[in-house]
Coordinates of C-alpha atoms in Angstrom, one line a residue:
X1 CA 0.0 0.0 0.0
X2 CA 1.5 3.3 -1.1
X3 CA 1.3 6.4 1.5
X4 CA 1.5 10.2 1.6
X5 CA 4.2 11.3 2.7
X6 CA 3.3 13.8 5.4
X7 CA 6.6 15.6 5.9
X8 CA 10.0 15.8 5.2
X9 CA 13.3 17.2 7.4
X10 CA 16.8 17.4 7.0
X11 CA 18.9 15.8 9.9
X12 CA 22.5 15.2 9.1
X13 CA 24.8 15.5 6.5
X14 CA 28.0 13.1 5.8
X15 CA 30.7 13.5 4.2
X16 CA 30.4 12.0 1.2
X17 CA 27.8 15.0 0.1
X18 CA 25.1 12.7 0.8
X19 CA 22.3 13.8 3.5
X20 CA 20.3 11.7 6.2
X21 CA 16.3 12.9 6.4
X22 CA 13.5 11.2 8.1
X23 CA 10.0 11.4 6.1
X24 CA 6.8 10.5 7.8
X25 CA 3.5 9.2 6.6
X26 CA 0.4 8.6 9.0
X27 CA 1.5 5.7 10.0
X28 CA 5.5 5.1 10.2
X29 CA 9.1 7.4 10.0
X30 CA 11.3 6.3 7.3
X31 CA 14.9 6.8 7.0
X32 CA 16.8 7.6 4.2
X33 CA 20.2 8.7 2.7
X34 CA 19.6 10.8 0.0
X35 CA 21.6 12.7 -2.8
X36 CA 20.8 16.3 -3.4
X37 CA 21.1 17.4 -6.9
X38 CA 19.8 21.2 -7.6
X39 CA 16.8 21.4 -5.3
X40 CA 15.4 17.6 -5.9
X41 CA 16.3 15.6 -3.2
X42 CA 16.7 11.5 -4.8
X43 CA 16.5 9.2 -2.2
X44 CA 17.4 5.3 -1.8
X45 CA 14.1 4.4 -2.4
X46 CA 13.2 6.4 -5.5
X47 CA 11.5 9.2 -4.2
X48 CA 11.8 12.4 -4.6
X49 CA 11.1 15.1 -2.4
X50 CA 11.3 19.3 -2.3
X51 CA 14.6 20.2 -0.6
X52 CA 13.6 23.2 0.5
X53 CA 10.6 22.1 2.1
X54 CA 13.1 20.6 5.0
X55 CA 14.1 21.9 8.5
X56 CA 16.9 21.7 9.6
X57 CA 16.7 22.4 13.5
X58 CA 18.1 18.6 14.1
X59 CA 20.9 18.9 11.7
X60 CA 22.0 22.1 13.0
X61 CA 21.9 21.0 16.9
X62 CA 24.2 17.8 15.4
X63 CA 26.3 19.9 14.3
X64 CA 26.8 21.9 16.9
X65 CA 27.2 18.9 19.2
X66 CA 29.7 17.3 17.0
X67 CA 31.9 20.8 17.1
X68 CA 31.7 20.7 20.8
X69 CA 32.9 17.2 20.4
X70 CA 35.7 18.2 18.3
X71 CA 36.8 21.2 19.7
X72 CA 37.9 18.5 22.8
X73 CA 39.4 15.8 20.6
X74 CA 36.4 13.4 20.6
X75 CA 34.8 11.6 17.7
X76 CA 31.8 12.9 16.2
X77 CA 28.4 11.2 17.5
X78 CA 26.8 9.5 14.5
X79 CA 23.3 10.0 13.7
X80 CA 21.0 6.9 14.3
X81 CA 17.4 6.4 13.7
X82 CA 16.4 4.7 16.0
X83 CA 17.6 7.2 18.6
X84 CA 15.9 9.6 16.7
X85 CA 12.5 8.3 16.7
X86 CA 13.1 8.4 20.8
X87 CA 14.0 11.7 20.3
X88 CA 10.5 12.3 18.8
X89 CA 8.7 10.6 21.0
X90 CA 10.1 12.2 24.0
X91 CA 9.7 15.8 22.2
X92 CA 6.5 15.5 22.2
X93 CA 5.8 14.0 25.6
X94 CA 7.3 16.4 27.5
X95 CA 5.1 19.1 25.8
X96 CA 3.0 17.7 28.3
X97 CA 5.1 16.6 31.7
X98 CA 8.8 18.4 31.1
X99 CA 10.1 15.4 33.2
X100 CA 12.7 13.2 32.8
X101 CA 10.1 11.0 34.1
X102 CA 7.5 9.8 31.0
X103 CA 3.8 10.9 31.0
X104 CA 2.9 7.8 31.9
X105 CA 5.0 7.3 35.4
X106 CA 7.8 5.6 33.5
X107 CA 11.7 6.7 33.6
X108 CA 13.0 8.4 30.3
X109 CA 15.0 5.5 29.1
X110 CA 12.5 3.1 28.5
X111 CA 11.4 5.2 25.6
X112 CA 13.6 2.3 23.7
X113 CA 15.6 0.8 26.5
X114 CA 17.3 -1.1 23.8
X115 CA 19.3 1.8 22.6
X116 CA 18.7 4.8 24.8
X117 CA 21.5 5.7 27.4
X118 CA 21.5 9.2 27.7
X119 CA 19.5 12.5 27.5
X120 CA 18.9 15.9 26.9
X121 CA 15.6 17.8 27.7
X122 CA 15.0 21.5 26.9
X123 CA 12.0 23.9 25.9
X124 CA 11.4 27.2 25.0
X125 CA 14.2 28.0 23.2
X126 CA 13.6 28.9 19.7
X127 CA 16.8 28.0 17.9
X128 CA 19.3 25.4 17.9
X129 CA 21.9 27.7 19.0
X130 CA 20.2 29.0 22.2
X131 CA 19.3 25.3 22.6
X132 CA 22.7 24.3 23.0
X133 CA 23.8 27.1 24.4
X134 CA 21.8 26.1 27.6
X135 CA 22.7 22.6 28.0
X136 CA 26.7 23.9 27.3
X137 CA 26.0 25.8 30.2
X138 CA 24.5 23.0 32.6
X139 CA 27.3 20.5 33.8
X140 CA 24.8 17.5 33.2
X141 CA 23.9 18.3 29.6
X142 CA 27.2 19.5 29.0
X143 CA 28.0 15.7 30.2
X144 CA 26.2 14.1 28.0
X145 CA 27.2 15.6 24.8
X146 CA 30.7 15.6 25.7
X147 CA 30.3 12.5 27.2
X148 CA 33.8 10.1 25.4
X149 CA 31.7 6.6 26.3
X150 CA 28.6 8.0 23.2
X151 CA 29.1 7.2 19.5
X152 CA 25.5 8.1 18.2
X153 CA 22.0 10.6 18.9
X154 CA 19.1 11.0 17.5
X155 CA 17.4 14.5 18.2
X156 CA 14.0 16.4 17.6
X157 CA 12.1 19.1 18.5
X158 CA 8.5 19.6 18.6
X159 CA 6.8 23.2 18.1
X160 CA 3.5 23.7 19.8
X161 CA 0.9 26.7 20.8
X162 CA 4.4 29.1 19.9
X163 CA 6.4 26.9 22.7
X164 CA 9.7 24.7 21.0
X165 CA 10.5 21.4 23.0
X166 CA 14.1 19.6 22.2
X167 CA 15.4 15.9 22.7
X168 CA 18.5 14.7 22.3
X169 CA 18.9 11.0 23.0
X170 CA 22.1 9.4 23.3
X171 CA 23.5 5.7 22.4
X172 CA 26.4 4.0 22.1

């Protein structure tokens, strides 16, 4: 059964030229790498999307996570999808409880206890830079990012009623 795709957003770029975006339909995220030529986007799967229809709040808080990284000698965090549908996840609950505790009583981890080690919770900052400028400044989100023991993150943010909410979910 073919589906709509809903929406489309930029997340990380490697450096081979080729970008990583996650596309949603009603009822599942996809993944892809994807080579931009001009503004078509060709992806791994055939489809082609608008590329200037894409955010690129995610993206720009990986890469300001991965120049804190190298600014101290460590490796870059990678980005991985699975983390990043966590990320989602938690973005959106938290527009509802801001806890590191889940809406429903649970502790923040078991979002996907199979690949979630470490996060990052922030709202109402309405850029990636002032985003990471506050958890640079906490010692316990500055841990995490900077943290030598992660090698990948998936991050979101969720806009709602004019208030921005981030995640940034950490693996190894």
């Amino acid at each position: 059964m073919e589906q709509k795709i809903s929406s489309v957003r930029r997340v990380a770029e490697i450096d081979t030229g080729e970008e990583i975006y996650i596309a949603t339909t009603a009822d599942m995220v996809l993944f892809e790498r994807r080579t931009v030529s001009g503004n078509t986007i060709e992806t791994v799967s055939g489809n082609n999307v608008k590329a200037d229809s894409i955010p690129q709040d995610a993206s720009s808080v990986l890469a300001r996570v991965n120049q804190e990284r190298k600014a101290i000698g460590l490796p870059e965090l990678i980005w991985d999808s699975e983390l990043a549908v966590a990320a989602e996840v938690r973005a959106k609950e938290i527009a509802t409880v801001f806890s590191h505790i889940r809406p429903d009583g649970s502790d923040w981890w078991t979002v996907n206890e199979k690949v979630v080690y470490g996060e990052n919770l922030a709202k109402g900052y309405h850029s990636a830079e002032e985003a990471m400028k506050a958890w640079m400044a906490s010692p316990e989100h500055k841990d995490n990012i900077l943290y030598p023991g992660f090698a990948k993150i998936g991050i979101a943010v969720y806009k709602s009623e004019g208030q921005w909410y981030w995640a940034q979910e950490f693996g190894y």
